[in-house]
Amino acid sequence: MAEPYRPRVVDEELAARLGSAGAVLIEGPRACGKTATGRHYAASEVLLDVDAALRSAAELEPGLVLDGPAPRLIDEWQSVPSIWNHVRRAADTGGGPGRFILTGSAMPPDDATRHTGAGRVSRLRMRPMSLFESGHSTGEMSLGAMLRSKLMPARHHHTTVTDLVELVCRGGWPGMLGATTNDSQRFVRDYLEEIRRADLRRVDGVRRDPVLVRRVLQSLARNVATEAAVSVIAADAGGNAGPLHPETVQGYLNALERVFVIEDQPAWSAHLRSRSRLRKSPKRHFVDPSLAVAALRSGPDHLRADLESFGLLFESLVVRDLRVYSQTHDAEVYHYRDNTGLEVDAIVETAGGAWIGVEIKLGGERLVEEGVKNLLKLRGRVDPDRNTPPAALVVVVGVGHGYRRPEGVTLVPITALGP
């Protein structure tokens, strides 16, 4: 008996896009749940990644895969890139919206074929499960409420650091929801092994040294949630043999981004009323923090003994969830840093200009007070005549309960955060 469909945050957005576009492309990392979500809305399907005979037929005549009740799911469409233009033309010929759902876990080498879908194919980003989607967060402190300045307090959450370590190591992979932590970690390590040995070559046909790919992944894991420059990663990945060439490393980073393994967090562009200057470097993140743990072959015991390193992985976990929740509000997740050293871990800003400042702290009074201080400094530096005032200032914590402090900063447990 098939498992019942577990709702995802993108469901409402997908339904809306199917009502207005001829085709919707769901993009995201392999195993994040794209196929299950597409199947939930589809009336027929073509699974190109598992049917070699169909792939061969589709390469000769791509139109063969388009016939079927709508919406028709074409899974892993990039296996036969020529299908793109056929879908585009079919969407042009009428038949109303919602004719096709495409899924893709890699950006194909010829991006030009994809750009011709503008106005016909709507793109939807999907990521691994947030804690709300996996059932590990109540969602009672909503990001949407924060953006409307209507955040409510939450009851106490009895989450421990040990609980959080397990969640980071397991990751947000739907197929591993009922698995043990050991089995989940084995899955993620195998996932990375497949990425470095095979998947990167499928992106653009370039053969890359799996050993160097592993070193770059390990360096990214050591520098997760930091603004490590390409030169830093090149030196770190090169080790005793000397730094790798920066262009080589940049090529690896581009390929890892195209298979949705990494996702940088861009710097926020704001108008300041002081002479402070904004830094522009992005922060480094894997699409799920479990990938960083796997790259370093670490685990719960190591992380519990090194809470400083775990704090960066916890930050990456929160950024993952903020990205999932932000998308439904047409918002993006940035970070802030200026030349005075002031840093704020995340800025969530909507297309309409509403924004919230977010500091991410595992817990402890000293760290929370540091986060509150940073947020209040940020509020004082943003020019109120050229930016809207913050809708909320928030410290997301790993342990504790949610409440609003007298100075206007709200503490939000990660296990209460939701869309």
JSON list of C-alpha atoms in Angstrom, two decimals, residues 137-217:
[
{"chain": "A", "resi": 137, "resn": "SER", "atom": "CA", "xyz": [7.98, 22.02, 14.38]},
{"chain": "A", "resi": 138, "resn": "THR", "atom": "CA", "xyz": [4.51, 23.14, 15.44]},
{"chain": "A", "resi": 139, "resn": "GLY", "atom": "CA", "xyz": [4.65, 26.13, 13.11]},
{"chain": "A", "resi": 140, "resn": "GLU", "atom": "CA", "xyz": [2.79, 28.23, 15.68]},
{"chain": "A", "resi": 141, "resn": "MET", "atom": "CA", "xyz": [5.20, 31.16, 15.23]},
{"chain": "A", "resi": 142, "resn": "SER", "atom": "CA", "xyz": [4.59, 31.92, 11.57]},
{"chain": "A", "resi": 143, "resn": "LEU", "atom": "CA", "xyz": [6.99, 33.74, 9.25]},
{"chain": "A", "resi": 144, "resn": "GLY", "atom": "CA", "xyz": [3.95, 35.21, 7.53]},
{"chain": "A", "resi": 145, "resn": "ALA", "atom": "CA", "xyz": [2.79, 36.64, 10.86]},
{"chain": "A", "resi": 146, "resn": "MET", "atom": "CA", "xyz": [6.25, 38.12, 11.41]},
{"chain": "A", "resi": 147, "resn": "LEU", "atom": "CA", "xyz": [6.11, 39.85, 8.04]},
{"chain": "A", "resi": 148, "resn": "ARG", "atom": "CA", "xyz": [2.73, 41.32, 9.04]},
{"chain": "A", "resi": 149, "resn": "SER", "atom": "CA", "xyz": [4.05, 42.36, 12.49]},
{"chain": "A", "resi": 150, "resn": "LYS", "atom": "CA", "xyz": [1.54, 40.02, 14.16]},
{"chain": "A", "resi": 151, "resn": "LEU", "atom": "CA", "xyz": [3.83, 37.41, 15.71]},
{"chain": "A", "resi": 152, "resn": "MET", "atom": "CA", "xyz": [2.27, 35.54, 18.64]},
{"chain": "A", "resi": 153, "resn": "PRO", "atom": "CA", "xyz": [4.14, 33.94, 21.56]},
{"chain": "A", "resi": 154, "resn": "ALA", "atom": "CA", "xyz": [4.62, 30.17, 21.69]},
{"chain": "A", "resi": 155, "resn": "ARG", "atom": "CA", "xyz": [4.41, 27.66, 24.50]},
{"chain": "A", "resi": 156, "resn": "HIS", "atom": "CA", "xyz": [7.64, 26.23, 25.88]},
{"chain": "A", "resi": 157, "resn": "HIS", "atom": "CA", "xyz": [9.33, 23.70, 23.63]},
{"chain": "A", "resi": 158, "resn": "HIS", "atom": "CA", "xyz": [11.24, 20.94, 25.40]},
{"chain": "A", "resi": 159, "resn": "THR", "atom": "CA", "xyz": [13.85, 20.51, 22.69]},
{"chain": "A", "resi": 160, "resn": "THR", "atom": "CA", "xyz": [17.41, 19.60, 23.64]},
{"chain": "A", "resi": 161, "resn": "VAL", "atom": "CA", "xyz": [20.70, 20.13, 21.86]},
{"chain": "A", "resi": 162, "resn": "THR", "atom": "CA", "xyz": [20.83, 16.35, 21.39]},
{"chain": "A", "resi": 163, "resn": "ASP", "atom": "CA", "xyz": [17.48, 16.50, 19.57]},
{"chain": "A", "resi": 164, "resn": "LEU", "atom": "CA", "xyz": [18.77, 19.25, 17.29]},
{"chain": "A", "resi": 165, "resn": "VAL", "atom": "CA", "xyz": [21.99, 17.37, 16.54]},
{"chain": "A", "resi": 166, "resn": "GLU", "atom": "CA", "xyz": [19.94, 14.37, 15.42]},
{"chain": "A", "resi": 167, "resn": "LEU", "atom": "CA", "xyz": [17.76, 16.55, 13.18]},
{"chain": "A", "resi": 168, "resn": "VAL", "atom": "CA", "xyz": [20.79, 18.14, 11.51]},
{"chain": "A", "resi": 169, "resn": "CYS", "atom": "CA", "xyz": [22.46, 14.76, 10.92]},
{"chain": "A", "resi": 170, "resn": "ARG", "atom": "CA", "xyz": [19.26, 13.22, 9.52]},
{"chain": "A", "resi": 171, "resn": "GLY", "atom": "CA", "xyz": [18.34, 16.08, 7.22]},
{"chain": "A", "resi": 172, "resn": "GLY", "atom": "CA", "xyz": [15.05, 16.85, 5.52]},
{"chain": "A", "resi": 173, "resn": "TRP", "atom": "CA", "xyz": [14.89, 13.91, 3.13]},
{"chain": "A", "resi": 174, "resn": "PRO", "atom": "CA", "xyz": [11.30, 12.61, 2.78]},
{"chain": "A", "resi": 175, "resn": "GLY", "atom": "CA", "xyz": [12.39, 9.03, 2.09]},
{"chain": "A", "resi": 176, "resn": "MET", "atom": "CA", "xyz": [14.23, 8.89, 5.42]},
{"chain": "A", "resi": 177, "resn": "LEU", "atom": "CA", "xyz": [11.46, 10.13, 7.70]},
{"chain": "A", "resi": 178, "resn": "GLY", "atom": "CA", "xyz": [10.94, 6.75, 9.35]},
{"chain": "A", "resi": 179, "resn": "ALA", "atom": "CA", "xyz": [14.59, 5.68, 9.26]},
{"chain": "A", "resi": 180, "resn": "THR", "atom": "CA", "xyz": [17.14, 5.65, 12.05]},
{"chain": "A", "resi": 181, "resn": "THR", "atom": "CA", "xyz": [19.77, 8.36, 12.27]},
{"chain": "A", "resi": 182, "resn": "ASN", "atom": "CA", "xyz": [22.44, 5.85, 11.21]},
{"chain": "A", "resi": 183, "resn": "ASP", "atom": "CA", "xyz": [20.46, 4.81, 8.15]},
{"chain": "A", "resi": 184, "resn": "SER", "atom": "CA", "xyz": [19.73, 8.45, 7.29]},
{"chain": "A", "resi": 185, "resn": "GLN", "atom": "CA", "xyz": [23.40, 9.35, 7.48]},
{"chain": "A", "resi": 186, "resn": "ARG", "atom": "CA", "xyz": [24.33, 6.39, 5.29]},
{"chain": "A", "resi": 187, "resn": "PHE", "atom": "CA", "xyz": [21.76, 7.59, 2.74]},
{"chain": "A", "resi": 188, "resn": "VAL", "atom": "CA", "xyz": [23.23, 11.12, 2.69]},
{"chain": "A", "resi": 189, "resn": "ARG", "atom": "CA", "xyz": [26.80, 9.84, 2.36]},
{"chain": "A", "resi": 190, "resn": "ASP", "atom": "CA", "xyz": [25.75, 7.66, -0.57]},
{"chain": "A", "resi": 191, "resn": "TYR", "atom": "CA", "xyz": [23.96, 10.68, -2.02]},
{"chain": "A", "resi": 192, "resn": "LEU", "atom": "CA", "xyz": [27.17, 12.74, -1.96]},
{"chain": "A", "resi": 193, "resn": "GLU", "atom": "CA", "xyz": [29.15, 9.83, -3.37]},
{"chain": "A", "resi": 194, "resn": "GLU", "atom": "CA", "xyz": [26.82, 9.67, -6.36]},
{"chain": "A", "resi": 195, "resn": "ILE", "atom": "CA", "xyz": [27.07, 13.44, -6.80]},
{"chain": "A", "resi": 196, "resn": "ARG", "atom": "CA", "xyz": [30.86, 13.49, -6.92]},
{"chain": "A", "resi": 197, "resn": "ARG", "atom": "CA", "xyz": [31.26, 10.39, -9.11]},
{"chain": "A", "resi": 198, "resn": "ALA", "atom": "CA", "xyz": [28.45, 10.79, -11.63]},
{"chain": "A", "resi": 199, "resn": "ASP", "atom": "CA", "xyz": [25.95, 13.62, -11.22]},
{"chain": "A", "resi": 200, "resn": "LEU", "atom": "CA", "xyz": [28.33, 16.52, -11.80]},
{"chain": "A", "resi": 201, "resn": "ARG", "atom": "CA", "xyz": [29.35, 15.13, -15.17]},
{"chain": "A", "resi": 202, "resn": "ARG", "atom": "CA", "xyz": [25.72, 14.98, -16.24]},
{"chain": "A", "resi": 203, "resn": "VAL", "atom": "CA", "xyz": [25.43, 18.73, -15.78]},
{"chain": "A", "resi": 204, "resn": "ASP", "atom": "CA", "xyz": [27.72, 19.72, -18.63]},
{"chain": "A", "resi": 205, "resn": "GLY", "atom": "CA", "xyz": [29.58, 16.60, -19.78]},
{"chain": "A", "resi": 206, "resn": "VAL", "atom": "CA", "xyz": [32.82, 17.73, -18.09]},
{"chain": "A", "resi": 207, "resn": "ARG", "atom": "CA", "xyz": [34.77, 14.96, -16.36]},
{"chain": "A", "resi": 208, "resn": "ARG", "atom": "CA", "xyz": [35.82, 16.12, -12.88]},
{"chain": "A", "resi": 209, "resn": "ASP", "atom": "CA", "xyz": [38.25, 14.44, -10.51]},
{"chain": "A", "resi": 210, "resn": "PRO", "atom": "CA", "xyz": [36.10, 12.79, -7.78]},
{"chain": "A", "resi": 211, "resn": "VAL", "atom": "CA", "xyz": [38.92, 13.25, -5.28]},
{"chain": "A", "resi": 212, "resn": "LEU", "atom": "CA", "xyz": [38.99, 16.99, -5.87]},
{"chain": "A", "resi": 213, "resn": "VAL", "atom": "CA", "xyz": [35.20, 17.15, -5.73]},
{"chain": "A", "resi": 214, "resn": "ARG", "atom": "CA", "xyz": [35.37, 15.50, -2.31]},
{"chain": "A", "resi": 215, "resn": "ARG", "atom": "CA", "xyz": [37.96, 18.01, -1.11]},
{"chain": "A", "resi": 216, "resn": "VAL", "atom": "CA", "xyz": [35.85, 20.94, -2.28]},
{"chain": "A", "resi": 217, "resn": "LEU", "atom": "CA", "xyz": [32.79, 19.49, -0.55]}
]
